[in-house]
Coordinates of C-alpha atoms in Angstrom, one line a residue:
Chain Z
S1 CA 0.0 0.0 0.0
Q2 CA 1.0 3.6 -0.4
K3 CA 3.3 5.0 2.3
I4 CA 4.3 8.5 3.0
E5 CA 7.0 9.6 5.5
Q6 CA 8.1 12.9 6.8
N7 CA 11.6 12.4 8.1
S8 CA 11.5 14.7 11.1
E9 CA 8.9 14.9 13.8
A10 CA 10.2 18.2 14.9
L11 CA 12.5 20.9 13.5
N12 CA 13.8 23.8 15.5
I13 CA 15.4 26.8 13.7
Q14 CA 16.2 30.4 14.4
E15 CA 14.3 33.3 12.9
G16 CA 15.6 34.3 9.5
K17 CA 17.0 30.9 8.6
T18 CA 15.6 28.6 5.9
A19 CA 13.6 25.6 7.1
T20 CA 13.7 22.5 4.9
L21 CA 11.2 19.7 5.4
T22 CA 11.4 16.3 3.7
C23 CA 8.7 14.1 2.4
N24 CA 9.3 10.6 1.0
Y25 CA 6.8 8.2 -0.5
T26 CA 6.8 4.6 -1.6
N27 CA 4.6 2.1 -3.6
Y28 CA 2.9 4.9 -5.6
S29 CA 3.4 7.3 -8.3
P30 CA 1.2 10.3 -7.5
A31 CA 0.2 12.8 -10.1
Y32 CA 0.1 15.5 -7.5
L33 CA 1.6 16.2 -4.1
Q34 CA 0.3 18.8 -1.6
W35 CA 1.6 20.6 1.4
Y36 CA -0.6 21.8 4.3
R37 CA -0.1 23.7 7.5
Q38 CA -1.9 22.8 10.7
D39 CA -2.0 24.9 13.9
P40 CA -3.0 23.3 17.2
G41 CA -6.7 22.7 17.5
R42 CA -7.4 23.7 13.9
G43 CA -7.9 21.9 10.5
P44 CA -5.1 21.8 8.0
V45 CA -4.7 24.8 5.6
F46 CA -3.6 24.3 2.0
L47 CA -0.3 25.8 1.1
L48 CA 1.0 24.4 -2.2
L49 CA 0.2 21.8 -4.8
I50 CA 2.9 20.5 -7.2
R51 CA 2.3 18.2 -10.2
E52 CA 4.5 15.3 -11.3
N53 CA 5.7 17.2 -14.4
E54 CA 6.7 20.2 -12.3
K55 CA 10.1 20.3 -10.7
E56 CA 9.6 23.3 -8.4
K57 CA 6.9 25.6 -7.3
R58 CA 7.1 28.9 -5.4
K59 CA 4.7 31.0 -3.4
E60 CA 6.0 34.0 -1.6
R61 CA 8.6 32.6 1.0
L62 CA 7.6 29.0 0.3
K63 CA 9.2 26.6 -2.3
V64 CA 8.3 23.0 -3.0
T65 CA 10.3 20.6 -5.1
F66 CA 9.1 17.3 -6.5
D67 CA 11.5 14.5 -7.6
T68 CA 9.6 11.6 -8.9
T69 CA 12.8 9.6 -9.4
L70 CA 13.8 9.8 -5.8
K71 CA 10.1 9.8 -4.7
Q72 CA 10.7 12.8 -2.6
S73 CA 9.4 16.3 -2.1
L74 CA 11.2 19.1 -0.3
F75 CA 9.4 22.0 1.3
H76 CA 11.4 25.2 2.1
I77 CA 10.4 28.2 4.1
T78 CA 12.9 31.0 3.6
A79 CA 13.5 33.9 6.0
S80 CA 11.5 32.0 8.6
Q81 CA 9.5 33.8 11.3
P82 CA 8.1 32.8 14.6
A83 CA 4.6 32.9 13.0
D84 CA 5.7 30.0 10.7
S85 CA 5.7 27.7 13.8
A86 CA 3.2 25.0 13.1
T87 CA 2.9 21.4 11.9
Y88 CA 3.5 20.9 8.2
L89 CA 1.9 18.0 6.4
C90 CA 2.8 16.4 3.2
A91 CA 0.0 14.6 1.3
L92 CA -0.4 12.6 -1.9
D93 CA -3.6 11.9 -3.6
I94 CA -4.9 8.4 -4.4
N95 CA -7.6 9.4 -6.9
Q96 CA -5.8 11.9 -9.2
A97 CA -8.2 14.6 -8.1
G98 CA -6.8 15.7 -4.8
T99 CA -9.9 14.8 -2.8
A100 CA -8.6 11.5 -1.3
L101 CA -5.3 12.2 0.4
I102 CA -2.8 10.1 2.2
F103 CA -1.0 12.3 4.7
G104 CA 2.4 12.0 6.3
K105 CA 2.4 12.4 10.1
G106 CA 3.8 15.9 9.8
T107 CA 6.8 17.9 10.9
T108 CA 6.4 20.3 13.8
L109 CA 8.4 23.4 13.0
S110 CA 9.4 25.8 15.8
V111 CA 11.0 29.1 14.9
S112 CA 12.7 31.0 17.7
S113 CA 13.4 34.7 17.7
Chain W
K1 CA -17.6 33.3 1.6
A2 CA -18.2 31.1 4.7
G3 CA -15.7 28.3 5.3
V4 CA -16.4 24.7 6.0
T5 CA -18.5 24.2 9.1
Q6 CA -18.7 21.1 11.3
T7 CA -21.1 20.3 14.1
P8 CA -20.9 19.5 16.8
R9 CA -17.4 20.7 17.7
Y10 CA -17.1 18.5 20.7
L11 CA -18.8 15.2 21.6
I12 CA -18.5 12.7 24.4
K13 CA -20.0 9.3 23.8
T14 CA -20.0 5.9 25.6
R15 CA -18.5 2.8 24.1
G16 CA -21.2 0.9 22.1
Q17 CA -23.2 4.0 21.2
Q18 CA -23.4 5.5 17.7
V19 CA -22.7 9.0 16.6
T20 CA -23.5 11.3 13.7
L21 CA -21.3 14.2 12.6
S22 CA -22.2 16.9 10.2
C23 CA -20.3 18.9 7.7
S24 CA -21.4 21.8 5.5
P25 CA -19.0 22.5 2.7
I26 CA -18.1 25.9 1.2
S27 CA -20.9 27.1 -1.1
G28 CA -20.4 25.7 -4.6
H29 CA -18.1 22.9 -3.5
R30 CA -19.6 19.5 -4.4
S31 CA -16.8 17.2 -3.1
V32 CA -16.7 16.4 0.6
S33 CA -14.0 14.2 2.2
W34 CA -13.7 12.9 5.7
Y35 CA -10.6 12.2 7.7
Q36 CA -9.8 10.9 11.1
Q37 CA -6.8 12.4 13.0
T38 CA -5.2 10.7 16.0
P39 CA -1.8 11.3 17.7
G40 CA -0.7 7.8 16.8
Q41 CA -1.9 7.4 13.2
G42 CA -2.0 11.0 12.1
L43 CA -4.6 12.0 9.4
Q44 CA -6.2 9.1 7.8
F45 CA -8.7 9.2 4.8
L46 CA -12.1 7.8 5.6
F47 CA -14.2 8.5 2.4
E48 CA -15.1 11.0 -0.2
Y49 CA -18.5 12.0 -1.6
F50 CA -19.3 13.8 -4.8
S51 CA -22.8 14.4 -6.1
E52 CA -24.3 12.2 -3.3
T53 CA -22.1 9.3 -4.4
Q54 CA -19.2 7.8 -2.5
R55 CA -16.3 7.9 -4.9
N56 CA -13.4 6.8 -2.7
K57 CA -13.1 4.9 0.5
G58 CA -10.2 4.5 2.9
N59 CA -9.3 1.4 5.0
F60 CA -11.8 1.7 7.8
P61 CA -14.3 -0.9 9.1
G62 CA -17.9 -0.8 8.0
R63 CA -18.9 0.8 11.3
F64 CA -17.8 4.0 9.6
S65 CA -20.3 5.2 7.0
G66 CA -21.4 8.5 5.4
R67 CA -23.7 10.1 3.0
Q68 CA -24.1 13.3 1.1
F69 CA -27.3 15.3 0.5
S70 CA -28.4 17.1 -2.6
N71 CA -27.2 20.4 -1.2
S72 CA -23.7 18.8 -0.8
R73 CA -23.9 18.8 3.0
S74 CA -22.5 15.5 4.4
E75 CA -22.8 13.4 7.5
M76 CA -20.7 10.6 8.8
N77 CA -21.9 7.9 11.2
V78 CA -19.9 5.7 13.5
S79 CA -21.8 2.8 15.0
T80 CA -20.9 0.7 18.0
L81 CA -18.3 3.1 19.2
E82 CA -14.9 1.8 20.5
L83 CA -12.4 3.6 22.7
G84 CA -10.1 3.7 19.7
D85 CA -12.5 5.9 17.8
S86 CA -11.6 8.8 20.0
A87 CA -10.2 11.3 17.5
L88 CA -10.6 14.6 15.7
Y89 CA -12.8 14.1 12.7
L90 CA -12.2 16.5 9.9
C91 CA -14.1 17.2 6.8
A92 CA -12.8 19.0 3.8
S93 CA -14.6 20.3 0.7
S94 CA -13.2 20.9 -2.8
L95 CA -14.3 22.8 -5.9
M96 CA -14.0 20.1 -8.5
G97 CA -12.5 21.1 -11.8
Q98 CA -9.7 20.1 -14.1
G99 CA -7.1 18.0 -12.3
A100 CA -6.3 18.1 -8.7
V101 CA -7.6 20.8 -6.4
E102 CA -6.8 21.8 -2.9
Q103 CA -9.0 20.9 0.0
Y104 CA -10.5 23.3 2.5
F105 CA -10.8 21.8 5.9
G106 CA -13.3 22.5 8.7
P107 CA -12.3 22.9 12.3
G108 CA -13.1 19.3 13.1
T109 CA -15.3 17.5 15.6
R110 CA -13.5 16.2 18.7
L111 CA -15.0 12.9 19.6
T112 CA -14.2 11.3 23.0
V113 CA -15.4 7.8 23.6
T114 CA -15.4 6.7 27.3

């Protein structure tokens, strides 16, 4: 069955640095991969979607890469701020439409000032 | 535009009982997906409904069921509750179009089974 892993449960960095989160998957070739942010007590919030034929996607301070050969996605937050502290979830879809997602367990990012 | 709403927000039930959770998607969204989130297993896909039909189903026992109404609102039901069903149940809606779309999550219903 499909498996998705985020290599770190927690990541602590200083304000202004770049945070890099890793997502690896096996037993599947997704057409899309998504990243979400979740704050305590709230539902996940969509950040970025990247397609299998896209190598990289950017949105403001966020950048996602997608390597279908390595079966890996990297998520970067540049010039990190304390407000970026949250849990970040990687998800791949199992129905090619993005409405049936398998999520990694998340990486909790803490940015200290 | 109002976001995804879920009711109730908190619920306490006893083992063996059944429970029904409700989800109202964003206006115009016709796809509703349900997820279970626990500290141990993380977010797990339950099922997805589109135009009142279940299109996809995750790996959960038959005690978990759902339905969608003509106005796209959705309910999920869990029968014969077990302690392990204690979790945050999240629903998400999507505006279906060409290719994959992002999901908009509600705040969740926190279910505690005692």
